[in-house]
mmCIF file with all atom_site columns, C-alpha atoms in Angstrom:
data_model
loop_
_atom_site.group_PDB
_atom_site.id
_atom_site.type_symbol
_atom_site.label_atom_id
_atom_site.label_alt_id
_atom_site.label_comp_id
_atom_site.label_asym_id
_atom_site.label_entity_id
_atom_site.label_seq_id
_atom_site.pdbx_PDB_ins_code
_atom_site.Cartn_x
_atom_site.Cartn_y
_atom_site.Cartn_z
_atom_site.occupancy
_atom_site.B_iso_or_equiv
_atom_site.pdbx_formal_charge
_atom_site.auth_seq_id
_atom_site.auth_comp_id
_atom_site.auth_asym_id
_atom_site.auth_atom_id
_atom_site.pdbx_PDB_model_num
ATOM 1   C CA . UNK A 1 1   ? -12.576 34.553 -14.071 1.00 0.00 ? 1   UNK A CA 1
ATOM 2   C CA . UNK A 1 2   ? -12.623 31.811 -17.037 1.00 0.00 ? 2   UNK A CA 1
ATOM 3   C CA . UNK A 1 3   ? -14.917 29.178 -16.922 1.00 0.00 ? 3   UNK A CA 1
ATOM 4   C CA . UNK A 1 4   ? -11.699 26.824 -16.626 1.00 0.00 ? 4   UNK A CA 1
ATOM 5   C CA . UNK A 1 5   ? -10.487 28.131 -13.155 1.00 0.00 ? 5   UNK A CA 1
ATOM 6   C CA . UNK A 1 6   ? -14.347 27.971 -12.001 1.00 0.00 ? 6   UNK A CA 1
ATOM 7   C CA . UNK A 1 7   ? -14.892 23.996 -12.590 1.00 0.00 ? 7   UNK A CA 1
ATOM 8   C CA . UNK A 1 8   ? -14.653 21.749 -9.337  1.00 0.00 ? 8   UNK A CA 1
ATOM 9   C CA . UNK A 1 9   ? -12.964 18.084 -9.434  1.00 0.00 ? 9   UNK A CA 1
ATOM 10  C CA . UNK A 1 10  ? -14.167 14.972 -8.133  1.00 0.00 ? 10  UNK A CA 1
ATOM 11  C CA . UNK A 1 11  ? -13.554 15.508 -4.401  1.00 0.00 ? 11  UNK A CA 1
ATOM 12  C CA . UNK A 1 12  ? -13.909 13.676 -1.198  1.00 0.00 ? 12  UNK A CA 1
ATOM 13  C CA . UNK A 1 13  ? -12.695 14.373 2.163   1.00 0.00 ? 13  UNK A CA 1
ATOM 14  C CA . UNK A 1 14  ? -14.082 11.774 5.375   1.00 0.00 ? 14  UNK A CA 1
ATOM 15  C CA . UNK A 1 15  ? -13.121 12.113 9.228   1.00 0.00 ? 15  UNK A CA 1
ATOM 16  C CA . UNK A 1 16  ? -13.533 13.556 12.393  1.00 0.00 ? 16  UNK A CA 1
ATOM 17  C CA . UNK A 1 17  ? -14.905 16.929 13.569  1.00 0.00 ? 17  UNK A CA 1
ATOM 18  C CA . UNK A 1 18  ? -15.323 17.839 17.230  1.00 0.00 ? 18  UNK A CA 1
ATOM 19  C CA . UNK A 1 19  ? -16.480 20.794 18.833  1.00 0.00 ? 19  UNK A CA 1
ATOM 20  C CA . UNK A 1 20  ? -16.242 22.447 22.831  1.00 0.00 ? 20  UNK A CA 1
ATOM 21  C CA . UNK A 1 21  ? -18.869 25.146 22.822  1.00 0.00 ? 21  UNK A CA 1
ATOM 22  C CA . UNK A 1 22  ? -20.658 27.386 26.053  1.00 0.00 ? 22  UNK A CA 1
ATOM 23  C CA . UNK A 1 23  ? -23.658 24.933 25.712  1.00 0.00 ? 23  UNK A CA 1
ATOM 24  C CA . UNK A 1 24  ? -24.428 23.012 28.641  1.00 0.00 ? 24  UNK A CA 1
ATOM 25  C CA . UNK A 1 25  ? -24.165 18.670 28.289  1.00 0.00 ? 25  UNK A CA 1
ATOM 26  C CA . UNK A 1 26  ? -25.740 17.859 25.680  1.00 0.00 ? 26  UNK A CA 1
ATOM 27  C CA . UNK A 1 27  ? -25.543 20.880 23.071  1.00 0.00 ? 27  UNK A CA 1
ATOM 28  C CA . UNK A 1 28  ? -29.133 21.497 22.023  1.00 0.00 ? 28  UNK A CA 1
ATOM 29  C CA . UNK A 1 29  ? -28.262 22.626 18.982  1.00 0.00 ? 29  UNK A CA 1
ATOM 30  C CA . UNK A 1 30  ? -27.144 18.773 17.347  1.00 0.00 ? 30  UNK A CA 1
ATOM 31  C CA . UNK A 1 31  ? -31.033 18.588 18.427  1.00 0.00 ? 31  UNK A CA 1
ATOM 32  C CA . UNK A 1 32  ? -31.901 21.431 16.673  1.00 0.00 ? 32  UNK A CA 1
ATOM 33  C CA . UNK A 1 33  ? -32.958 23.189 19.156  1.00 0.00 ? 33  UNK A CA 1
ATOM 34  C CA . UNK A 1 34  ? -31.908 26.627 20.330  1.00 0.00 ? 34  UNK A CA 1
ATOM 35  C CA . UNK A 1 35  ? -28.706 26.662 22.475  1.00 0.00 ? 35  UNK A CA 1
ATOM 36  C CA . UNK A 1 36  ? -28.690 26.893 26.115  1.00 0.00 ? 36  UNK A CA 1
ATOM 37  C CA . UNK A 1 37  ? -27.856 30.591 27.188  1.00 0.00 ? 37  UNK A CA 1
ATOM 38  C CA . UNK A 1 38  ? -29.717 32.045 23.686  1.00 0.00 ? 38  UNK A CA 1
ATOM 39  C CA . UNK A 1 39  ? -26.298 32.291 22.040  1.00 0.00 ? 39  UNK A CA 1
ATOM 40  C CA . UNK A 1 40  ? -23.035 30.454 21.568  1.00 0.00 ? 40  UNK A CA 1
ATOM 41  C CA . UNK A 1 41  ? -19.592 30.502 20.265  1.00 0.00 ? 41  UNK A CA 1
ATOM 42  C CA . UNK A 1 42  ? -16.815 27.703 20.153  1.00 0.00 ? 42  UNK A CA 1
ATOM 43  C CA . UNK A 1 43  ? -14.566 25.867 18.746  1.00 0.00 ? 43  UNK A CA 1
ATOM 44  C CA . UNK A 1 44  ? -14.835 23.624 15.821  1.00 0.00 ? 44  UNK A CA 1
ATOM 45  C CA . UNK A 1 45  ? -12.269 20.853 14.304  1.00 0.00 ? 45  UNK A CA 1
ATOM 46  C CA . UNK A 1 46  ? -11.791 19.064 11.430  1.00 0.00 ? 46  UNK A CA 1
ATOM 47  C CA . UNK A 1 47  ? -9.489  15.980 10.798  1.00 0.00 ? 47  UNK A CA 1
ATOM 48  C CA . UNK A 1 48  ? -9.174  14.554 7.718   1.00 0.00 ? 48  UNK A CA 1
ATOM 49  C CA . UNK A 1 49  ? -8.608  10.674 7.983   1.00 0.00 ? 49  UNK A CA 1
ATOM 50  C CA . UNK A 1 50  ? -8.754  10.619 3.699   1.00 0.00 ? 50  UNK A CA 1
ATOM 51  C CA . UNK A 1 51  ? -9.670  12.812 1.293   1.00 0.00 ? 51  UNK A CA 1
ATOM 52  C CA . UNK A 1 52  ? -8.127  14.076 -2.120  1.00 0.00 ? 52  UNK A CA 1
ATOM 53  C CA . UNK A 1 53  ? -9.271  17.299 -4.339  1.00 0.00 ? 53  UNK A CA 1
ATOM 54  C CA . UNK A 1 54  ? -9.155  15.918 -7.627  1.00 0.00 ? 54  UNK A CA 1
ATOM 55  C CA . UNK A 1 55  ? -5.250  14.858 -7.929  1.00 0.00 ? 55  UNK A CA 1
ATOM 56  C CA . UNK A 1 56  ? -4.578  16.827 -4.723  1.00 0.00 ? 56  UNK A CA 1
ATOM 57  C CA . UNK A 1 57  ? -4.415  14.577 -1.821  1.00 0.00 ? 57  UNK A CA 1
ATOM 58  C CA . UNK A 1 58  ? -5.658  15.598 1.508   1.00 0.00 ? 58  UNK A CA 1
ATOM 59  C CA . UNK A 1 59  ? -4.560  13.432 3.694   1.00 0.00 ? 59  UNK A CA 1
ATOM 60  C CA . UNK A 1 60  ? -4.132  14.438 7.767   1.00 0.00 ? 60  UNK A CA 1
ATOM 61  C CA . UNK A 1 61  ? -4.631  18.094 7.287   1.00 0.00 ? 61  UNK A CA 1
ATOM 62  C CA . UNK A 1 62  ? -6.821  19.992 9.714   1.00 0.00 ? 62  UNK A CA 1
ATOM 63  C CA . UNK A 1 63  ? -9.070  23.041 9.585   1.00 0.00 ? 63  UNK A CA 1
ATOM 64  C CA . UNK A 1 64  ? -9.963  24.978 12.892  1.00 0.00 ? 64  UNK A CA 1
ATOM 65  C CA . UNK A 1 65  ? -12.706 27.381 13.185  1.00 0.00 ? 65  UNK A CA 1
ATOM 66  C CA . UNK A 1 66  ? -14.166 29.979 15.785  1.00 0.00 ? 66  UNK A CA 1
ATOM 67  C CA . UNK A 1 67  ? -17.530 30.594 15.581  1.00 0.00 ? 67  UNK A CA 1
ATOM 68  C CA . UNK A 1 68  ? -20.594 32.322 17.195  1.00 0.00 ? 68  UNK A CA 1
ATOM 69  C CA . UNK A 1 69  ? -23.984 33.284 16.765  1.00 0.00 ? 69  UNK A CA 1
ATOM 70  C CA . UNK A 1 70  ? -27.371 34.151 18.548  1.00 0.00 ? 70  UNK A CA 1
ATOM 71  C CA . UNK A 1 71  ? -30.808 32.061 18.461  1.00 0.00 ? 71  UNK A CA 1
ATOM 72  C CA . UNK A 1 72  ? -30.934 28.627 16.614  1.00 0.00 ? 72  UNK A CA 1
ATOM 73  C CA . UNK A 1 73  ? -28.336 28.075 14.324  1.00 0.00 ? 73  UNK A CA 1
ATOM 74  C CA . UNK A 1 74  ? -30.627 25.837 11.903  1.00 0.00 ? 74  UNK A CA 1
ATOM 75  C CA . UNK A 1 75  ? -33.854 28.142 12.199  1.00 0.00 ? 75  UNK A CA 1
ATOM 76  C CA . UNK A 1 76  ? -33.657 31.870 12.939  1.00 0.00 ? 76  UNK A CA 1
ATOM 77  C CA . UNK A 1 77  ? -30.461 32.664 14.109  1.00 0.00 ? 77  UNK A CA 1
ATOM 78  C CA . UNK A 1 78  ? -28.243 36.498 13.944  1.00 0.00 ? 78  UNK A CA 1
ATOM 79  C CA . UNK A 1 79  ? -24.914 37.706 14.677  1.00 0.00 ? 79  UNK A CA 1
ATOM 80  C CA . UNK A 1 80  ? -23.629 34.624 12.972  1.00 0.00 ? 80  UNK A CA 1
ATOM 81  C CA . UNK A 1 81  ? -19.232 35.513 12.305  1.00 0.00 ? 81  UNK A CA 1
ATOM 82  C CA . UNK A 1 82  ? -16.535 33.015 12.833  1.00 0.00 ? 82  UNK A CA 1
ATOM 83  C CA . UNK A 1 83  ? -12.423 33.016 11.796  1.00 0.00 ? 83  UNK A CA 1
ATOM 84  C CA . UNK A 1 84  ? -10.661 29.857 10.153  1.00 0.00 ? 84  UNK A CA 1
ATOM 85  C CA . UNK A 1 85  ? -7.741  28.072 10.575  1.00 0.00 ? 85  UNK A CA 1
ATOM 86  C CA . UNK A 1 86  ? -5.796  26.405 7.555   1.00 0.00 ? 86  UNK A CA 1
ATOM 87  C CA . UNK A 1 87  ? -3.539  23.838 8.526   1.00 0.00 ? 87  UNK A CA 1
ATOM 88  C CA . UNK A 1 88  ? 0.494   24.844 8.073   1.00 0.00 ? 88  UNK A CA 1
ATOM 89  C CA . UNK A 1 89  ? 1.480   21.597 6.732   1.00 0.00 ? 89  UNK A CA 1
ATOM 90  C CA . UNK A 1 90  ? -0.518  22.235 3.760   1.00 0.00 ? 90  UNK A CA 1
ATOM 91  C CA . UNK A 1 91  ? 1.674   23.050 0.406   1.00 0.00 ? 91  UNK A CA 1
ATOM 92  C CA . UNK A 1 92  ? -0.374  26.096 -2.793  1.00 0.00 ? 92  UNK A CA 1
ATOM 93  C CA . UNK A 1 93  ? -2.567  23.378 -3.822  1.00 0.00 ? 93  UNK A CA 1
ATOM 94  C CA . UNK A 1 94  ? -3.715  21.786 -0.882  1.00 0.00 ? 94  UNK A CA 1
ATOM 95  C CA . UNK A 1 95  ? -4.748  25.179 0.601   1.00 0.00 ? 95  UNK A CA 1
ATOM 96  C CA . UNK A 1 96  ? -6.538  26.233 -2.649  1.00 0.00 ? 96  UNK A CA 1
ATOM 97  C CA . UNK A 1 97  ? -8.287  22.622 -2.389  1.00 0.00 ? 97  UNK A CA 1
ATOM 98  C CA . UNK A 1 98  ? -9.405  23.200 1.816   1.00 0.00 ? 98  UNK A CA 1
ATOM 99  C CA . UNK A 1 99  ? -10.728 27.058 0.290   1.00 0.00 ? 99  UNK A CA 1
ATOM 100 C CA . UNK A 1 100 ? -12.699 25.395 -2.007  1.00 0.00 ? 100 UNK A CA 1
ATOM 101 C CA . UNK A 1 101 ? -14.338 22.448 0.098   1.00 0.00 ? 101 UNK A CA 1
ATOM 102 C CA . UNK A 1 102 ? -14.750 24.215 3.736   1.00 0.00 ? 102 UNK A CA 1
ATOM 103 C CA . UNK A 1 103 ? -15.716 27.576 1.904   1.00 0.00 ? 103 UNK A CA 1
ATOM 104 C CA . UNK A 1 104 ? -18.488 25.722 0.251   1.00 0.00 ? 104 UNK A CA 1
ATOM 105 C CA . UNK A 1 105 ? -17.812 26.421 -3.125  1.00 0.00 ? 105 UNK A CA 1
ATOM 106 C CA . UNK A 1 106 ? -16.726 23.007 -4.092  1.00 0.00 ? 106 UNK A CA 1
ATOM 107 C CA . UNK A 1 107 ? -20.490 21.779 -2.873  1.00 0.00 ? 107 UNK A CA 1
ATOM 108 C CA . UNK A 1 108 ? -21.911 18.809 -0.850  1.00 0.00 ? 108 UNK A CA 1
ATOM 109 C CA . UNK A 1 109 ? -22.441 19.405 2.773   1.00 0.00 ? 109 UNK A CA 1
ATOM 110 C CA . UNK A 1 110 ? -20.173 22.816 3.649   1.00 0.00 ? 110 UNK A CA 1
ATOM 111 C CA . UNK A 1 111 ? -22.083 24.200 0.581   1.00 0.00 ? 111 UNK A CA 1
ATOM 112 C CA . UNK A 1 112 ? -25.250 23.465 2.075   1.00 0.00 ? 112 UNK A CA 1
ATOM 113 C CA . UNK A 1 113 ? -23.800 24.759 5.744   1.00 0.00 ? 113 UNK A CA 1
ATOM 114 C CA . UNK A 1 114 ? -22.273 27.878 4.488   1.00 0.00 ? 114 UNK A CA 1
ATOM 115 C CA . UNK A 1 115 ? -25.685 29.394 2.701   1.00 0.00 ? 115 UNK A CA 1
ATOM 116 C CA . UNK A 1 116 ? -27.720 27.887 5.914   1.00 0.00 ? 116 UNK A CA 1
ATOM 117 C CA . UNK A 1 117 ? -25.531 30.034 8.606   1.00 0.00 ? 117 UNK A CA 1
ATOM 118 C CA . UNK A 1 118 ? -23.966 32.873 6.329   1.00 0.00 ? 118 UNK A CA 1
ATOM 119 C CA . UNK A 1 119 ? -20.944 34.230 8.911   1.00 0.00 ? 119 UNK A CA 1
ATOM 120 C CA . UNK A 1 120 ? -18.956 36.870 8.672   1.00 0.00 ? 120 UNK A CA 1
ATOM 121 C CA . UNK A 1 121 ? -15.803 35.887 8.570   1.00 0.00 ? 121 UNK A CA 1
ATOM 122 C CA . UNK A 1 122 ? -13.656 37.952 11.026  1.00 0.00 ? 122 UNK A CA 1
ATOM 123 C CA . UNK A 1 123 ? -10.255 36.638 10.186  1.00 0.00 ? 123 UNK A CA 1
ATOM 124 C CA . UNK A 1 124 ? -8.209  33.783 8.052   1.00 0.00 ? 124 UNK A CA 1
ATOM 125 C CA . UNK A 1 125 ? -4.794  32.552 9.013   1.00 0.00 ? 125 UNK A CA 1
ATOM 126 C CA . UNK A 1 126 ? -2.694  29.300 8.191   1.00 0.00 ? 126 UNK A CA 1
ATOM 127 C CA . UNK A 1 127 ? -0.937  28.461 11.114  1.00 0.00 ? 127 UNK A CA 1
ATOM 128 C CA . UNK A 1 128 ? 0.257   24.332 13.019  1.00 0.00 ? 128 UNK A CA 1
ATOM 129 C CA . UNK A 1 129 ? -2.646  22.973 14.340  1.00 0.00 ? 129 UNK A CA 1
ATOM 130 C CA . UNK A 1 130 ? -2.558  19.927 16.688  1.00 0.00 ? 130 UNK A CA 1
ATOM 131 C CA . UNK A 1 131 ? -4.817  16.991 16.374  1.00 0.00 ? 131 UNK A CA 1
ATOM 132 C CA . UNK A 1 132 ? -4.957  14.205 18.411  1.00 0.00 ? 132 UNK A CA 1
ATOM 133 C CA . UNK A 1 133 ? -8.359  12.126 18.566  1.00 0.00 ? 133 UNK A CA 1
ATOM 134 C CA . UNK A 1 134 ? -8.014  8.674  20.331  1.00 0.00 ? 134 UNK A CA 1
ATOM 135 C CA . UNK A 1 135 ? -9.121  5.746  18.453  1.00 0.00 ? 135 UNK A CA 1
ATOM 136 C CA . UNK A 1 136 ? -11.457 4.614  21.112  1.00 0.00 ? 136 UNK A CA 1
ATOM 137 C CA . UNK A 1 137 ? -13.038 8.277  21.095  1.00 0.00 ? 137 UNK A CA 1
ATOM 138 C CA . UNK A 1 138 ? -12.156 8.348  25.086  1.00 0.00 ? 138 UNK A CA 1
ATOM 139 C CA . UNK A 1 139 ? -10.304 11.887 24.463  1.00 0.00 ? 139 UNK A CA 1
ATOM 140 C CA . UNK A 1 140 ? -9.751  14.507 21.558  1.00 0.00 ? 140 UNK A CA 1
ATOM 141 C CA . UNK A 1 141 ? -7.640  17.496 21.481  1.00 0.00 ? 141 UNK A CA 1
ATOM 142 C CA . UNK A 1 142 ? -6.890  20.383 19.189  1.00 0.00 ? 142 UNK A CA 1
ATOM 143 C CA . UNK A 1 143 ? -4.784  23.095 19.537  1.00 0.00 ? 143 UNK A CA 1
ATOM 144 C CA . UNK A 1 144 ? -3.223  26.722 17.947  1.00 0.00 ? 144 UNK A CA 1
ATOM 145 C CA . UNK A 1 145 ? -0.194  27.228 19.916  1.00 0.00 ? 145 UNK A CA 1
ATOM 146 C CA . UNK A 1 146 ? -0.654  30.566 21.753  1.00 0.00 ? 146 UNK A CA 1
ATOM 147 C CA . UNK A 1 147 ? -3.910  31.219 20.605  1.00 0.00 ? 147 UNK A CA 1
ATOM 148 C CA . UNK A 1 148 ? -6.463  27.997 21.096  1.00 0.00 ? 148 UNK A CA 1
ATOM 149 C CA . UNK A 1 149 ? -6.480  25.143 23.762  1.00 0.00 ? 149 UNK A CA 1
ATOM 150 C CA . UNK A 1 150 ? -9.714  22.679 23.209  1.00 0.00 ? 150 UNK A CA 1
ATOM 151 C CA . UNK A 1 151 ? -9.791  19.111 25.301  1.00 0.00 ? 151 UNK A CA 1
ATOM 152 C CA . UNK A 1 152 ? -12.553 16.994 26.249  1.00 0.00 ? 152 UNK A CA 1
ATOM 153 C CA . UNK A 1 153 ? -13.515 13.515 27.431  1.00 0.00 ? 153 UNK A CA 1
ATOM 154 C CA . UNK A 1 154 ? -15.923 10.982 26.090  1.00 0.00 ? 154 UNK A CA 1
ATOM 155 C CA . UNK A 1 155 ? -18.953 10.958 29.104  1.00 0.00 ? 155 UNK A CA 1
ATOM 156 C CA . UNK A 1 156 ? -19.347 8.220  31.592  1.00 0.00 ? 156 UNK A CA 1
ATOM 157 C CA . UNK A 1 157 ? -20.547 7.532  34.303  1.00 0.00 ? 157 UNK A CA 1
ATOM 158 C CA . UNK A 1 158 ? -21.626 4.752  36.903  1.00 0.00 ? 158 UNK A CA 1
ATOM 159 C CA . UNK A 1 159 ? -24.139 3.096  34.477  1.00 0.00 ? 159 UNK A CA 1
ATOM 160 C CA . UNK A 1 160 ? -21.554 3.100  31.346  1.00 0.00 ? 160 UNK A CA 1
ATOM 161 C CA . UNK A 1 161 ? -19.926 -0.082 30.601  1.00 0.00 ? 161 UNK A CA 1
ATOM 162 C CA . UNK A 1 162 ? -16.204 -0.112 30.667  1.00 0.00 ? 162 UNK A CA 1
ATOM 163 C CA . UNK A 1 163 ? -14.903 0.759  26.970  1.00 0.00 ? 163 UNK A CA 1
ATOM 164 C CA . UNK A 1 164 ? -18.248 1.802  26.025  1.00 0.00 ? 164 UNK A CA 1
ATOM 165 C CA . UNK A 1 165 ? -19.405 5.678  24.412  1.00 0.00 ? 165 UNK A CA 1
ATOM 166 C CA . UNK A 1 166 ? -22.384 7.493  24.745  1.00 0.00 ? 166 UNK A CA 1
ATOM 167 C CA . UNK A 1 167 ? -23.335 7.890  21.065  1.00 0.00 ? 167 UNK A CA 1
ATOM 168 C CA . UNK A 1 168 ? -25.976 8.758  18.666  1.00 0.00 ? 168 UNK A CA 1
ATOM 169 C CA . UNK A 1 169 ? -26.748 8.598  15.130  1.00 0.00 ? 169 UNK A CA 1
ATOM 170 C CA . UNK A 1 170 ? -29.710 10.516 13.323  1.00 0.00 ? 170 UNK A CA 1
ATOM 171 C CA . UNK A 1 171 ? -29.418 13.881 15.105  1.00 0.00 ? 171 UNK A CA 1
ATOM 172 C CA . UNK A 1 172 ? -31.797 16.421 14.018  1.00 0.00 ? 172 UNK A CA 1
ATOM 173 C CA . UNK A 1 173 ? -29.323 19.073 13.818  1.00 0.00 ? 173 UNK A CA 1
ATOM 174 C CA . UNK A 1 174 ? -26.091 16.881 12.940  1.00 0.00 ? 174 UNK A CA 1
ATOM 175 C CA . UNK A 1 175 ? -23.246 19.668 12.493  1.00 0.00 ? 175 UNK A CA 1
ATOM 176 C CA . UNK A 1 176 ? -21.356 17.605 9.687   1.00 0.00 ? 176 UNK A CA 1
ATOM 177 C CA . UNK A 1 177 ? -24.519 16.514 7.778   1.00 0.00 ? 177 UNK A CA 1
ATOM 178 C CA . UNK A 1 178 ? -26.769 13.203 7.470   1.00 0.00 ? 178 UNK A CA 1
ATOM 179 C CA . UNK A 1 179 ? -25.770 9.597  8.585   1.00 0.00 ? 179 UNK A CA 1
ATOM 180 C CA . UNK A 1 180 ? -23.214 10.747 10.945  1.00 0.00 ? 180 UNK A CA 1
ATOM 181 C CA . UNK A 1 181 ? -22.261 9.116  14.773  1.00 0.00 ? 181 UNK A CA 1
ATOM 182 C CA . UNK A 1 182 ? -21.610 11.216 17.636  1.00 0.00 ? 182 UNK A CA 1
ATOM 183 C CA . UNK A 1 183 ? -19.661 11.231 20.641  1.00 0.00 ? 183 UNK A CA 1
ATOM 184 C CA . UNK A 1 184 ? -20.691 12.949 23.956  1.00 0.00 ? 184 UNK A CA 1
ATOM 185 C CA . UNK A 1 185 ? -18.034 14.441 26.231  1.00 0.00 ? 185 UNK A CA 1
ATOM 186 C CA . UNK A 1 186 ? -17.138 17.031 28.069  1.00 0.00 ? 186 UNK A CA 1
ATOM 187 C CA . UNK A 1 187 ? -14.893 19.829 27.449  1.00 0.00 ? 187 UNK A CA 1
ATOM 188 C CA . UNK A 1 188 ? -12.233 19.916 30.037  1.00 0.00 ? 188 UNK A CA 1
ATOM 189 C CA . UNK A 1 189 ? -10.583 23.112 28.084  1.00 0.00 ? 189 UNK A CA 1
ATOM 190 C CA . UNK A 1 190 ? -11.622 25.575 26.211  1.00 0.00 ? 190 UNK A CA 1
ATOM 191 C CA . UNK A 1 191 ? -9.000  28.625 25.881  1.00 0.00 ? 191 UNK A CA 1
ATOM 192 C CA . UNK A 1 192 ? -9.483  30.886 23.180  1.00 0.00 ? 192 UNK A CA 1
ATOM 193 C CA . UNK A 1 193 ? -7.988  34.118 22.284  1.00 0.00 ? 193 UNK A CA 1
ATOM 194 C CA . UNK A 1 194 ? -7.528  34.591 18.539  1.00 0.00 ? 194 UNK A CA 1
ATOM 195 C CA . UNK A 1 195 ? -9.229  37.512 16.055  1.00 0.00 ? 195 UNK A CA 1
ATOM 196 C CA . UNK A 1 196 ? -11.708 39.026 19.075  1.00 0.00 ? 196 UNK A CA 1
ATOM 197 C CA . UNK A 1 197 ? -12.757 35.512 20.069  1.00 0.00 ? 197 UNK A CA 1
ATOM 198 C CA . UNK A 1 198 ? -11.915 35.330 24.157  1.00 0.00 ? 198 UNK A CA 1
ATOM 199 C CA . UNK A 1 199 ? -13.141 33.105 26.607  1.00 0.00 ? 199 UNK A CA 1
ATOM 200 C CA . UNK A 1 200 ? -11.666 30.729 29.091  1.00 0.00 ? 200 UNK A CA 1
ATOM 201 C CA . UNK A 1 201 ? -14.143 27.998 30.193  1.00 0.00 ? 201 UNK A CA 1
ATOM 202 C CA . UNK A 1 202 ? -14.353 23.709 31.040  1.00 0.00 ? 202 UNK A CA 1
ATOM 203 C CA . UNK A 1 203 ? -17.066 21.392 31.766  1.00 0.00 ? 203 UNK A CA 1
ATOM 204 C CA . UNK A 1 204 ? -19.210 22.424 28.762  1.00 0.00 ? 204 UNK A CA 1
ATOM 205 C CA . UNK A 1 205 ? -20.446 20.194 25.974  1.00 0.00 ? 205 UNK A CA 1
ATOM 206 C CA . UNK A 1 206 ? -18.191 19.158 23.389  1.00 0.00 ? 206 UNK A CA 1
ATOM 207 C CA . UNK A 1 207 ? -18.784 15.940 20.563  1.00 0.00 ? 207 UNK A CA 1
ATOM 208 C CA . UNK A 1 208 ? -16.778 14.358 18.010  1.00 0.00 ? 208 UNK A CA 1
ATOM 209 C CA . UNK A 1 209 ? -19.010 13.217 14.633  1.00 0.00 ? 209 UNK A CA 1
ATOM 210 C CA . UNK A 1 210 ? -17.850 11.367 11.888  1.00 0.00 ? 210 UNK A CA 1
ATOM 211 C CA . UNK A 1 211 ? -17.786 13.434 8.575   1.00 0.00 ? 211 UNK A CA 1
ATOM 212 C CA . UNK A 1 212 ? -17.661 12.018 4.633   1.00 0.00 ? 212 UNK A CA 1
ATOM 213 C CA . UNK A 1 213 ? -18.254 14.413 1.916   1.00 0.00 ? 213 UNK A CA 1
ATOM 214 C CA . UNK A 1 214 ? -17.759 13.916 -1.780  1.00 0.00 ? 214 UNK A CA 1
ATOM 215 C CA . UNK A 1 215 ? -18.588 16.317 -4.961  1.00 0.00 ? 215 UNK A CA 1
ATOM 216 C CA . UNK A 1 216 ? -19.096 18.628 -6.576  1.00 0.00 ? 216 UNK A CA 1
ATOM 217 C CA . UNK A 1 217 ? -22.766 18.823 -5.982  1.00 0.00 ? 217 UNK A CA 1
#
């Protein structure tokens, strides 16, 4: 490969990312602790509000991903694999640019994600993904037609002001990097049967953080 097809642009890429998992309310593992049955697998989502890839703008694509593993995810942790959805809508270039960035060879964050949990990857596909996250974070959605059905809720209850979110900032084990807020809810789907992942599960955890990357580095 020449040195000319190795060098990254200035990138950036900010958003939303949401997850349903098998954890039980709240994940441990945003606390960076080990998850609740010893293992895990779910679903993860990426929306991208903004972003561009040098010239290449990014704008409202989405990347899914399946993913599992055994012990604590940011300490010792096996059987890590996962499979990854590339959003349809996407022409050559801004497929080549979502490689680069969620693959972690364009840096920042994923970079730093990618050498921490080192998954197999079981599987890549490019295929319509849905989206929908409300703007008051009361519900978020993604979907594969066929193959992947993820809802949740934000979490209330009878102390939780009308309107308001359970949220935090400065988690320990914050899935889309430092200085992020997060959204508790509750999954109230979780279908999944794509590249050996199967399960069919609700009332789980699930989150939506805030994501905003730049690079390379």
């Amino acid at each position: 490969m020449s040195e000319a097809a190795t060098i990254v642009p200035a990138w950036r890429v900010a958003g939303d990312w949401f997850d349903v998992c098998k954890c039980n309310i709240p994940c441990p593992c945003s606390f960076a602790q080990p998850p609740t049955y010893g293992d895990c697998d779910g679903v993860l989502v990426w929306h991208i509000r903004e972003g561009h890839y040098g010239e290449v703008q990014l704008d409202g694509l989405n990347v899914l991903m399946l993913g599992s593993f055994v012990g604590n995810v940011w300490a010792e942790h096996s059987d890590a694999y996962a499979a990854v959805f590339l959003d349809e809508r996407a022409d050559e270039g801004q497929l080549g640019a979502l490689q680069m960035i969620f693959g972690g060879q364009a840096g920042s964050w994923p970079a730093q994600l990618v050498t921490m949990l080192g998954p197999e990857m079981r599987g890549m596909d490019v295929a319509p993904i849905e989206v929908e996250i409300a703007d008051d974070r009361a519900t978020w959605r993604a979907a594969v037609p066929g193959r992947i059905e993820a809802r949740a809720e934000a979490l209330t209850g009878p102390t939780t002001p009308d309107g308001t979110r359970v949220q935090s900032t400065g988690l320990p084990g914050c899935e889309t990097g430092p200085g992020q807020l997060a959204t508790w809810g509750r999954a109230t789907t979780d279908q999944v049967d794509a590249f050996g992942f199967t399960w069919n599960r609700a009332g789980r955890s699930s989150k939506t953080i805030t994501f905003d990357w730049s690079g390379p580095g």
